[in-house]
Coordinates of C-alpha atoms in Angstrom, one line a residue:
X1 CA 148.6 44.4 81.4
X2 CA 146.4 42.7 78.4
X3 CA 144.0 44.9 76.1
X4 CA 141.4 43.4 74.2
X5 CA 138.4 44.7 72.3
X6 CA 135.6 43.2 70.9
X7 CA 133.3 45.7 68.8
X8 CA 129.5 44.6 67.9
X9 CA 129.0 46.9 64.6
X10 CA 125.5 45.3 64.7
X11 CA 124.4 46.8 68.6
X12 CA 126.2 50.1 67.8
X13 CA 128.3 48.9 70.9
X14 CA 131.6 47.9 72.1
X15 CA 133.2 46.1 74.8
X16 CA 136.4 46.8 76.4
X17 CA 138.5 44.2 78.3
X18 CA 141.7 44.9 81.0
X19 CA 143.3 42.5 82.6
X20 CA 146.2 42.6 85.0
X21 CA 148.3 39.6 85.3
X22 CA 150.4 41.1 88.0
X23 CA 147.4 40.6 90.8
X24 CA 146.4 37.4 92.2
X25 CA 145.4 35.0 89.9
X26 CA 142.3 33.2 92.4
X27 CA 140.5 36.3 91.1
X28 CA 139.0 37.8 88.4
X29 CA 140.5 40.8 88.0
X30 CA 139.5 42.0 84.7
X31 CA 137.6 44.8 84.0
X32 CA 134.9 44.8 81.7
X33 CA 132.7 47.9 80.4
X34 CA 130.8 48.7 77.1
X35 CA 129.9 51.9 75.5
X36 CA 126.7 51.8 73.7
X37 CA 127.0 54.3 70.8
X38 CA 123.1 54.8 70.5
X39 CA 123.1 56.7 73.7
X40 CA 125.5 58.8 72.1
X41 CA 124.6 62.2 70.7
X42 CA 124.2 62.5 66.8
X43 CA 127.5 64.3 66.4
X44 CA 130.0 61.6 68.2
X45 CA 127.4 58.9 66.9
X46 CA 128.5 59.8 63.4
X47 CA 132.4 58.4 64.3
X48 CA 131.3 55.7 66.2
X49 CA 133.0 53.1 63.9
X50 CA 136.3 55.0 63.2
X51 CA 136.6 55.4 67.4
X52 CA 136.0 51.6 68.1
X53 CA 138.3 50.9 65.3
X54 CA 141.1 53.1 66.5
X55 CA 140.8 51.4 70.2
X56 CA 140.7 47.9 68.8
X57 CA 144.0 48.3 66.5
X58 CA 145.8 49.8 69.6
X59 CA 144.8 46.6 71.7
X60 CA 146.5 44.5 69.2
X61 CA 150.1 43.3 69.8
X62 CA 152.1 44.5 66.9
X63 CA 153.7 41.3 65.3
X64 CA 154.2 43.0 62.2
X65 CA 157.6 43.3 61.0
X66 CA 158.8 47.0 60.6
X67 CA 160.7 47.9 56.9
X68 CA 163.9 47.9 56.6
X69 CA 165.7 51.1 57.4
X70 CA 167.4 52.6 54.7
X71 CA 171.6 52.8 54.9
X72 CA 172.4 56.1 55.8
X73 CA 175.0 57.6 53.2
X74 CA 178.0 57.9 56.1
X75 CA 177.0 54.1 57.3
X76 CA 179.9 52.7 55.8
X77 CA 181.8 51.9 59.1
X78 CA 178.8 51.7 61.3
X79 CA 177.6 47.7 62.2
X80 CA 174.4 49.0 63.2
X81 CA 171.6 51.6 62.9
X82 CA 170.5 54.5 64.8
X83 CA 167.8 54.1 67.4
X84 CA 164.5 55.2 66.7
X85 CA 164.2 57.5 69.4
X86 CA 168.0 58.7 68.3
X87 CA 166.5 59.3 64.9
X88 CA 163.5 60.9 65.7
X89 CA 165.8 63.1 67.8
X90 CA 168.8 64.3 65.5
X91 CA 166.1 64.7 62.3
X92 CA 165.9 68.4 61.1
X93 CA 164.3 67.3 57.8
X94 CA 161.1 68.7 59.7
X95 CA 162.4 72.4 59.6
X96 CA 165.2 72.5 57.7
X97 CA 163.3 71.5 54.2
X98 CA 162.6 75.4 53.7
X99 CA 166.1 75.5 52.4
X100 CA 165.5 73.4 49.4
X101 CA 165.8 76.0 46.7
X102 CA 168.8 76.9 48.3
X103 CA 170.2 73.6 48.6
X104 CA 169.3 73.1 45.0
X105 CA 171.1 76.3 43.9
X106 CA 174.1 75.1 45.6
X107 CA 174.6 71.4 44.2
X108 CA 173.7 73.0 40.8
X109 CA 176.9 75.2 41.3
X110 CA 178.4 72.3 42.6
X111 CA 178.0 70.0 40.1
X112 CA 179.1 72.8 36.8
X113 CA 182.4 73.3 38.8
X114 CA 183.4 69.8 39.1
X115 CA 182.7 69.0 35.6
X116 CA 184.7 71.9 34.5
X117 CA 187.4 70.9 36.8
X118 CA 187.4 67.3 35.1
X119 CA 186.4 66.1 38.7
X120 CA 183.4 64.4 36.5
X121 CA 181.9 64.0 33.5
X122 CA 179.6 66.9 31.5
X123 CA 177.3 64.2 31.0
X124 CA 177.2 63.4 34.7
X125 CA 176.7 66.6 35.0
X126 CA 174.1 66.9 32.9
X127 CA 172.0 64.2 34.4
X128 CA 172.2 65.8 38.1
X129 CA 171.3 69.0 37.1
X130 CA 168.3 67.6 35.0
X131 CA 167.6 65.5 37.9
X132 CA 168.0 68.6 40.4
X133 CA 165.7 70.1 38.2
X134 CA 163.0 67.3 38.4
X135 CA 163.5 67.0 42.1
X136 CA 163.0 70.8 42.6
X137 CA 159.5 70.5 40.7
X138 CA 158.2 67.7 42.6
X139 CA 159.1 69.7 45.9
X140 CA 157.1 72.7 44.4
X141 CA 154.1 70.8 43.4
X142 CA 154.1 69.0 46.5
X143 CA 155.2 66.0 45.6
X144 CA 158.2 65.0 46.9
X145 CA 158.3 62.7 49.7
X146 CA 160.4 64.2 52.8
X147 CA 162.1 60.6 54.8
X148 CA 162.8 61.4 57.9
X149 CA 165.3 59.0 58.4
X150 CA 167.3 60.7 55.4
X151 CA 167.8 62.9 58.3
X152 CA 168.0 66.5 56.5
X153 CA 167.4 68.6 53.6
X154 CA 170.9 67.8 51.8
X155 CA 170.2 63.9 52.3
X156 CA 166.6 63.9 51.2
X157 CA 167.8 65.8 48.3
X158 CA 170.7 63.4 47.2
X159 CA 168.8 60.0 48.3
X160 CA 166.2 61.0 45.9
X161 CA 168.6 62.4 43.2
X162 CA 170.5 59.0 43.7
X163 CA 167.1 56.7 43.1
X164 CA 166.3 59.3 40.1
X165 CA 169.3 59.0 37.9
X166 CA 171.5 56.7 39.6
X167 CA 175.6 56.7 40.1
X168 CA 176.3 60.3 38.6
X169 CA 174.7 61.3 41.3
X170 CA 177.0 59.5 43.9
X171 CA 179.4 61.6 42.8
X172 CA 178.1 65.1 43.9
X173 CA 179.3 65.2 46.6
X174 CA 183.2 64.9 45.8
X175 CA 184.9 67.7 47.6
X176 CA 181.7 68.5 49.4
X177 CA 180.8 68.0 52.9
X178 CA 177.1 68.8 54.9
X179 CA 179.0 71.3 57.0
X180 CA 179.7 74.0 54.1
X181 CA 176.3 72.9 52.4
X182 CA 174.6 73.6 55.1
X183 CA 176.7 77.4 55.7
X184 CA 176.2 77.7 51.8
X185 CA 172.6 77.1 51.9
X186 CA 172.3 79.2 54.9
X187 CA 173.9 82.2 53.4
X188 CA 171.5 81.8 50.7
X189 CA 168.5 81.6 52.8
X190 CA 169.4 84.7 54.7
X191 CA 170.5 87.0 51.6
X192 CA 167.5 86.4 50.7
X193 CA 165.3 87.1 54.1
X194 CA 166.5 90.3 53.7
X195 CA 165.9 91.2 51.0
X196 CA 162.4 90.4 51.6
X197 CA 162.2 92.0 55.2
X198 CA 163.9 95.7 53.6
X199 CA 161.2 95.7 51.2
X200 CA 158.6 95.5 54.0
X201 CA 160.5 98.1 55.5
X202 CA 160.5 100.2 52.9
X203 CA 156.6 99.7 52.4
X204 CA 155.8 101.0 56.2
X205 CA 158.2 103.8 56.1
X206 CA 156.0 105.0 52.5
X207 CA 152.8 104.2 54.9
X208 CA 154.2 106.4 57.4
X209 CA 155.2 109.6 55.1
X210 CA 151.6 109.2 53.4
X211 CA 150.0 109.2 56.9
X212 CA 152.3 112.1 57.5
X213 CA 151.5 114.1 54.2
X214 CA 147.8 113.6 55.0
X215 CA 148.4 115.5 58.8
X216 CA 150.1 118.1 57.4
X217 CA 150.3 121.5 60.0
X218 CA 148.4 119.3 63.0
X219 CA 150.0 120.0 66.4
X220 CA 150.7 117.3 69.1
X221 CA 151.5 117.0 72.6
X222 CA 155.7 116.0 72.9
X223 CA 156.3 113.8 75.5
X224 CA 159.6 112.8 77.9
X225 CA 159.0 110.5 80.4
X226 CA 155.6 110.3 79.7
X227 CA 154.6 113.8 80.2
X228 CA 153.5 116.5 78.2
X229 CA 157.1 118.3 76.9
X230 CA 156.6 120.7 74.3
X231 CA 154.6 121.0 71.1
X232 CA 155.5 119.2 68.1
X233 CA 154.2 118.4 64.6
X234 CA 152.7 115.1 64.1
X235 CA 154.7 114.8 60.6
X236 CA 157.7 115.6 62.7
X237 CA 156.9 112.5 65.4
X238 CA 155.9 110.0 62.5
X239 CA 159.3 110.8 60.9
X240 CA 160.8 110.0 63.5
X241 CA 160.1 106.3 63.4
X242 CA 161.0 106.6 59.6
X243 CA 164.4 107.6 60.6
X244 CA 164.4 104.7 62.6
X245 CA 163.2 102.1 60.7
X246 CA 165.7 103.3 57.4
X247 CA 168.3 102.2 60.7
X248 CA 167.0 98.9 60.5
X249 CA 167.4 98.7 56.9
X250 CA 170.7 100.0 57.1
X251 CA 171.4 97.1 59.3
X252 CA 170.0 94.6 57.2
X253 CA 172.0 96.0 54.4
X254 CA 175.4 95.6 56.3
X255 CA 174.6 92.5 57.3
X256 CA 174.3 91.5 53.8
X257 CA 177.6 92.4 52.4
X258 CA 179.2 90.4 55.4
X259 CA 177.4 87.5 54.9
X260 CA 177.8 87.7 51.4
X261 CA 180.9 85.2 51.3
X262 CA 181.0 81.8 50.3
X263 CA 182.0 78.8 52.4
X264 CA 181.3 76.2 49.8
X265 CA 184.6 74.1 49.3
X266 CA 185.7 74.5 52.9
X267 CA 184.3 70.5 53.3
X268 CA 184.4 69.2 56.7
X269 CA 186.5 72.2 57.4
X270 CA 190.2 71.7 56.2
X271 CA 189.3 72.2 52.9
X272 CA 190.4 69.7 50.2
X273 CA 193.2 68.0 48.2
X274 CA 190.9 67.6 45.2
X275 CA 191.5 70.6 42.3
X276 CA 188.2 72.1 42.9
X277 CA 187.5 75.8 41.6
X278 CA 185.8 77.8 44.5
X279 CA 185.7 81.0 42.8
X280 CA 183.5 79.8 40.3
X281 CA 180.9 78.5 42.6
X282 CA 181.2 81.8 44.0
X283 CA 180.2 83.2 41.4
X284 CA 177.5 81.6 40.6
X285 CA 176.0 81.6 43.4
X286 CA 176.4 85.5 43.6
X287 CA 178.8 86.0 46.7
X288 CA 181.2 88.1 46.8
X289 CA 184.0 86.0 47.2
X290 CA 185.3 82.5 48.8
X291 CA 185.3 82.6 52.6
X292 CA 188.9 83.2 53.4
X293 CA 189.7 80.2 56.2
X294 CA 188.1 76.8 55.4
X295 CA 187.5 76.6 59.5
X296 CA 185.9 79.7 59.9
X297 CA 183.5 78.7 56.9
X298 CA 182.1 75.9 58.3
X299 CA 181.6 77.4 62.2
X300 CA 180.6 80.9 61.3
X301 CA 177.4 81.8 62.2
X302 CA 177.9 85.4 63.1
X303 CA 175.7 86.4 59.8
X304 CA 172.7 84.6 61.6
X305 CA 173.7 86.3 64.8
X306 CA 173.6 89.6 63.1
X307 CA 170.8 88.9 60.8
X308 CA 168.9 88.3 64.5
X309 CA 170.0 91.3 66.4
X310 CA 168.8 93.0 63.8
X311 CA 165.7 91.6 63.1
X312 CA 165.3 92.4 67.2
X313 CA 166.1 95.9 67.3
X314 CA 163.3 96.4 64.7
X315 CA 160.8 94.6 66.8
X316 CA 162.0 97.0 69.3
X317 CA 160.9 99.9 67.3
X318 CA 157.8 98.8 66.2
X319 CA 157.1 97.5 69.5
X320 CA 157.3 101.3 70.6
X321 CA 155.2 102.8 67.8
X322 CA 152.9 99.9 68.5
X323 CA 152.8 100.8 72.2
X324 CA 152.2 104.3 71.7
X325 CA 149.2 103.7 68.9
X326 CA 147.7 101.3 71.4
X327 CA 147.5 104.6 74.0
X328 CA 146.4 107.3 71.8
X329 CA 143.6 104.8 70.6
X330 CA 142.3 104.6 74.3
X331 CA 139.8 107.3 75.8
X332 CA 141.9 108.8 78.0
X333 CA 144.2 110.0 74.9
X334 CA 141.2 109.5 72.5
X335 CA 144.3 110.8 69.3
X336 CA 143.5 108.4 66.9
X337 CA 140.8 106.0 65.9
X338 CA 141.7 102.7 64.4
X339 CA 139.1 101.5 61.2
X340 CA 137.3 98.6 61.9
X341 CA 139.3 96.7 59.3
X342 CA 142.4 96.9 61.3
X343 CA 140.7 96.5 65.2
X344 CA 138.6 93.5 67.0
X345 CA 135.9 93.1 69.6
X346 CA 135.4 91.7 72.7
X347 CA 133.6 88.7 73.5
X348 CA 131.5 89.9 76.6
X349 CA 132.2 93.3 75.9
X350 CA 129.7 94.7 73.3
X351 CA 131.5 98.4 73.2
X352 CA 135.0 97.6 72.8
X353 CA 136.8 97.9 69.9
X354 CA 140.1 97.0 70.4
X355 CA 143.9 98.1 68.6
X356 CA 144.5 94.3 68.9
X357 CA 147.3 94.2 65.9
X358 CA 149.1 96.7 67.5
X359 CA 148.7 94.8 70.7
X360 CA 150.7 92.0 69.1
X361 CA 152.9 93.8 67.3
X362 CA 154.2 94.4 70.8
X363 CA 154.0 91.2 71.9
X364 CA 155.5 89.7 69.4
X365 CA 158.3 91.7 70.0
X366 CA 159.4 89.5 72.5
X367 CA 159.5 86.3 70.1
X368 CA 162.3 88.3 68.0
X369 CA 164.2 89.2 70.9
X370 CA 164.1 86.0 72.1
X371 CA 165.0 84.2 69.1
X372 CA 168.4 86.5 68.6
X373 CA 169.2 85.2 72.8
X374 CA 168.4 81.6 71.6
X375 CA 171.0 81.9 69.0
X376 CA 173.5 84.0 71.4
X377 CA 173.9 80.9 73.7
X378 CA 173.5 78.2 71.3
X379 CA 176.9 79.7 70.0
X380 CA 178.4 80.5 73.3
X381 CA 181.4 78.4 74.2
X382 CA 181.7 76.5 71.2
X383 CA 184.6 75.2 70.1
X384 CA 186.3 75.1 66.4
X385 CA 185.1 73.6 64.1
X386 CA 181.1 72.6 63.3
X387 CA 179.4 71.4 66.0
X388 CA 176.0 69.2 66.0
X389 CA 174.5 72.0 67.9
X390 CA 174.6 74.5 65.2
X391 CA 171.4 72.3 63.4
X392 CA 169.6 74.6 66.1
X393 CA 169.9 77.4 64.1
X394 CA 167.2 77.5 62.1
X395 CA 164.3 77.6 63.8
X396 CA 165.5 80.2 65.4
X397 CA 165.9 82.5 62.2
X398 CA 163.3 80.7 60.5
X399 CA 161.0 82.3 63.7
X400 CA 162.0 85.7 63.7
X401 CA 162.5 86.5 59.6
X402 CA 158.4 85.0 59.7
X403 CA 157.6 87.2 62.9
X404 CA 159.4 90.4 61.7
X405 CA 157.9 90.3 58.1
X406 CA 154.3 89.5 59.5
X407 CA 154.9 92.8 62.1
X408 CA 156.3 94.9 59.6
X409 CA 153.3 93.9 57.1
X410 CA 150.2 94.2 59.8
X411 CA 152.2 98.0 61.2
X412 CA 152.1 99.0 57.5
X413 CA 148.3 97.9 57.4
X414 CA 147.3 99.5 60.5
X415 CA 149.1 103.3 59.5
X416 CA 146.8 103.3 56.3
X417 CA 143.7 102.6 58.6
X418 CA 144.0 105.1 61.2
X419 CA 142.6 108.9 61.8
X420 CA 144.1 111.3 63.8
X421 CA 141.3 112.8 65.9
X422 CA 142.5 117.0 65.3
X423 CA 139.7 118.1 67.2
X424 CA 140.3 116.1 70.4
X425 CA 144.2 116.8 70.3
X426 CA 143.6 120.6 70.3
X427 CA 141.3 120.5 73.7
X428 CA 144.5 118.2 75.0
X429 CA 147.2 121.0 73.8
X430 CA 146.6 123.5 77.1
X431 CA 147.1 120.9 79.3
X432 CA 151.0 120.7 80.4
X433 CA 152.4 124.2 79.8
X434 CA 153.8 123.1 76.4
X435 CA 155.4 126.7 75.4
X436 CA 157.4 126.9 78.6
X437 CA 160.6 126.2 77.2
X438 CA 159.7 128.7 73.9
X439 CA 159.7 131.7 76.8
X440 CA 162.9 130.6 78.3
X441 CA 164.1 130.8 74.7
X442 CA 162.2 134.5 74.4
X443 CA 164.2 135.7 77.6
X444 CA 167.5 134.3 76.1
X445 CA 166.7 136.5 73.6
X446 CA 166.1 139.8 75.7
X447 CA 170.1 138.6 77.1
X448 CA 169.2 136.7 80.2
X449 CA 171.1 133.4 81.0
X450 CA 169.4 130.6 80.4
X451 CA 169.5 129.0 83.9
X452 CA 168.2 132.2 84.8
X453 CA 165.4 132.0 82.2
X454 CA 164.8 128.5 83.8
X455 CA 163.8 129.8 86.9
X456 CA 161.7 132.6 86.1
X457 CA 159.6 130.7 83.5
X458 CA 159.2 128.2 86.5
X459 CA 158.1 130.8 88.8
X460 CA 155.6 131.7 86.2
X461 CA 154.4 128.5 85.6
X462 CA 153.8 128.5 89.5
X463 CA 151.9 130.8 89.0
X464 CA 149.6 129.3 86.3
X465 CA 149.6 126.3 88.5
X466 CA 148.0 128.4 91.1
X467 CA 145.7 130.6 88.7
X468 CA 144.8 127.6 86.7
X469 CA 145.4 128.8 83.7
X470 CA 147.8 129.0 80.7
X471 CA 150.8 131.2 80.3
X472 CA 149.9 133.2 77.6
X473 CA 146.6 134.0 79.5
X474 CA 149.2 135.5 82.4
X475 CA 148.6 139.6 82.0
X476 CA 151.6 141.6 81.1
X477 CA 151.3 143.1 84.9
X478 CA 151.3 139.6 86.1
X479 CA 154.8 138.5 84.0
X480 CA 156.6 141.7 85.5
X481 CA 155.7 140.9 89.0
X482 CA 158.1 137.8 87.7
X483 CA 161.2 140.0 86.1
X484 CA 160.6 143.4 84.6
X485 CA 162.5 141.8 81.9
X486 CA 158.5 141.1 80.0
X487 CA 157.2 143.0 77.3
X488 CA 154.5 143.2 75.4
X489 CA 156.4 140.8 72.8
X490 CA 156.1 138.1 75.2
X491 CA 153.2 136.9 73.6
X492 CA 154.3 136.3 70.4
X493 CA 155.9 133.0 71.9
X494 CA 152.9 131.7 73.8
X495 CA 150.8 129.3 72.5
X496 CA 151.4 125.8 70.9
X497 CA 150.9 127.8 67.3
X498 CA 153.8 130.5 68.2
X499 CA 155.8 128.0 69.7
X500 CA 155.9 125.8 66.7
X501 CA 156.9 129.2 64.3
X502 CA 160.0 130.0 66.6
X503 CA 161.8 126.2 65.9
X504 CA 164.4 126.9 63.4
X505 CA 167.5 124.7 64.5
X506 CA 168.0 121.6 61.7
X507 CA 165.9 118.8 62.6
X508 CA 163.7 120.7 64.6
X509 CA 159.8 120.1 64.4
X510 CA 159.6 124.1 63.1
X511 CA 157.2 124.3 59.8
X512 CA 159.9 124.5 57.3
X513 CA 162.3 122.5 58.7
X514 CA 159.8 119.4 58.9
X515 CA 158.8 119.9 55.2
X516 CA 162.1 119.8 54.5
X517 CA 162.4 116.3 56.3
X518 CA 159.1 115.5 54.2
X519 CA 160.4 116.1 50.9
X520 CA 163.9 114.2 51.8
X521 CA 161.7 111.4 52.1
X522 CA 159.1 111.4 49.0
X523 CA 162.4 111.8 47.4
X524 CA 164.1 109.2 49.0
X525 CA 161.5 106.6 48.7
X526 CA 160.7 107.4 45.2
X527 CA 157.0 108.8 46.5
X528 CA 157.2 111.8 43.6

């Protein structure tokens, strides 16, 4: 099929010509239609030029000779180049480019060991890392030019370190291969992701004690499977999520001090014959040590793996405490009421306010999950050593350290922009017999056993059931008809307020234990 185009700048017009040579040639098959830009409206008038352009260049045949494709620096024993399509395919220059400062940091290393191992020159040395240097700057400022067909991060890096300064930097890469720069860089990348996403912890959990100190003695509804429990203290349910997320930290931390080994030196992955010094780049780069097998160096990516699952099990959490703030902010809970800085409207709806970061927070969730089951059977069944496949890594990671950090931030925003609603929780506290468990407890007391006190506190809440009331609005007369075991004392454990007073165990949501819990964490957070 034959494209032409003929554009009349002149009559604001165009004409467009197709013609298939595959039909009969005894007629005229070709198709011809204009588009008269006048008729157009003002808006799409104004790119009239720039569209017929656009058409008419991609009617042209392309005679012009593409550029030669650079040699790629392993093409020694290839006769010819990749494939396009081959190259547009096995590229991770597109992601992987956010490990440049890591990638830098590691040649750096690199390059001070071999000079000090007489592998080359100081002044070789000294012209990579002032190149490195230059290169890094450029990348900052945004001007650096990433080349696809330079395929990754390492390559762009040393393609452009090679044009800088020349044949020192040919020599970087003795006793060096992509497999344990790209672990080394990795490691790197991830130490510091961490780092990053426990300081965003630790900012939410000191969002969460401040919301906690500034509820201090309100009461809420406890809730198993949904239904109203017992009475607790709304410090005592927002620490628990603190509990949680200092977990997640914990996590993070652990994960650290495993990753926190160096492949660097491994190579390909049997190491090398060359007299490099691997504890020095080690230590320069701030790990704790060389990685002990040169294999396992190269193919580990059970830091990532961890890094992920734990990344996950913190969406998890916040997915629940975003779940749960999404309820209480609807009517029928009616608990809290989100600021208009941290909610969002409707678009037909003139009423709603919505908790929509909350709403995401949950979503989101399922990004982070998803990322860590990526990874899980990217690595499934692979054999020693690196494989191709492990350049799928990094979106992956890349993905969920982005999506954690922006939950964690948004779930810190919306606990500072939130009321608890103390009036509308107290009409909710009747509801659910809340200070049934607090009588069995009162009947253990007076010697009964407790699945004995389960019964008879059941028949008595039969009875409220029936009377539609609350237990402590039962008469003395009423609780003996139960078990004569009742006295007058009874009612010094009914109600939400009573029931609170008798908690004592450790942990328990009873007054002083909670401000116990309270001051553990101002303490612990360096709040005081």
């Amino acid at each position: 099929m034959v494209f032409s185009c003929s554009p009349f700048r002149s009559s604001s017009s165009a004409t467009f010509s197709i013609q298939n040579p595959n039909l009969s040639s005894t007629i005229d098959h070709r198709l011809i239609f204009s588009i008269s830009f006048d008729r157009l409206p003002t808006s799409l008038n104004k790119r009239r030029m720039a569209a017929t352009e656009v058409l008419c260049c991609a009617s042209q045949p392309q005679n012009m000779a593409a550029p030669p494709k650079e040699a790629k620096l392993w093409g020694g024993r290839f006769e010819e180049g990749v494939t396009d399509a081959v190259e547009r395919f096995t590229e991770s220059i597109s992601f992987d480019k956010a490990l440049y400062k890591h990638d830098v940091m590691g040649s750096r290393a690199h390059a001070s060991m071999l000079a000090k191992q007489g592998l080359i020159s100081f002044n070789d040395r000294d012209s990579i890392l002032e190149g490195l240097n230059q290169i890094e700057k450029r990348i900052e400022i945004g001007e650096f030019e990433w080349r696809t067909d330079r395929e990754d991060v390492h390559m762009n890096i040393e393609a452009a370190l090679t044009d800088l300064i020349g044949e020192p930097a040919k020599k970087l890469h003795t006793a060096r291969s992509r497999n344990d720069q790209v672990s080394t860089d990795f490691r790197l990348w991830c130490r510091d992701a961490i780092d990053t996403i426990v300081a965003r912890i630790k900012h939410l959990q000191i969002a969460m004690v401040n919301l906690a100190k500034k509820n201090d003695g309100v009461i809420v509804p406890g809730y198993t499977h949904l239904q109203r429990a017992q009475p607790v203290l709304l410090q005592h349910h927002l620490l628990a999520y603190v509990e949680q997320l200092d977990r997640d930290a914990g996590r993070l931390l652990d994960c650290r001090v495993r990753l926190n080994f160096c492949p660097l030196g491994a190579c390909a992955l049997a190491g090398t014959g060359l007299p490099i010094d691997r504890f020095m780049t080690s230590d320069a780069l701030g790990f704790t040590a060389p990685m002990r097998n040169s294999m396992d160096a190269v193919s580990d990516r059970d830091f990532v793996l961890e890094l992920l699952s734990a990344n996950a099990i913190t969406a998890m959490h916040l997915s629940r405490l975003g779940e749960e703030w999404v309820l209480w902010a609807s009517e029928e809970f009616g608990f809290i009421t989100p600021s208009d800085s941290v909610s969002t409207g409707s678009s037909i709806m003139p009423q709603k306010k919505n908790p929509d970061p909350m709403e995401l927070v949950r979503g989101k969730s399922a990004r982070v999950l998803g990322d860590l089951v990526t990874l899980l059977v990217l690595c499934k069944g692979l054999p020693l050593a690196y494989n191709r496949d492990l350049q799928e890594d990094k979106e992956p990671v890349f993905d969920s350290v982005k999506t954690i950090i922006g939950m964690l931030e948004v779930t810190s925003e919306f606990a500072q922009n939130i009321t608890y609603n103390e009036d509308r929780i107290k009409t909710a506290l009747p509801a659910g017999h809340l200070d049934a468990t607090t009588l069995a407890d009162y009947l253990v007391h007076k010697g009964i056993p407790f699945r004995t006190s389960h019964d008879i506190v059941g028949r008595a809440v039969a009875l409220c059931v029936y009377k539609k009331c609350e237990l402590r609005e039962l008469s003395l007369d009423e609780f003996r008809t139960i078990d004569k075991v009742f006295d007058t004392d009874v009612y010094e454990y009914l109600g939400v307020e009573n029931s609170i007073k008798k908690f004592r165990s450790s942990g328990s949501t009873g007054s002083e234990c909670v401000a116990g819990q309270l001051d553990f964490w101002i303490t612990r957070l360096n709040m005081s």
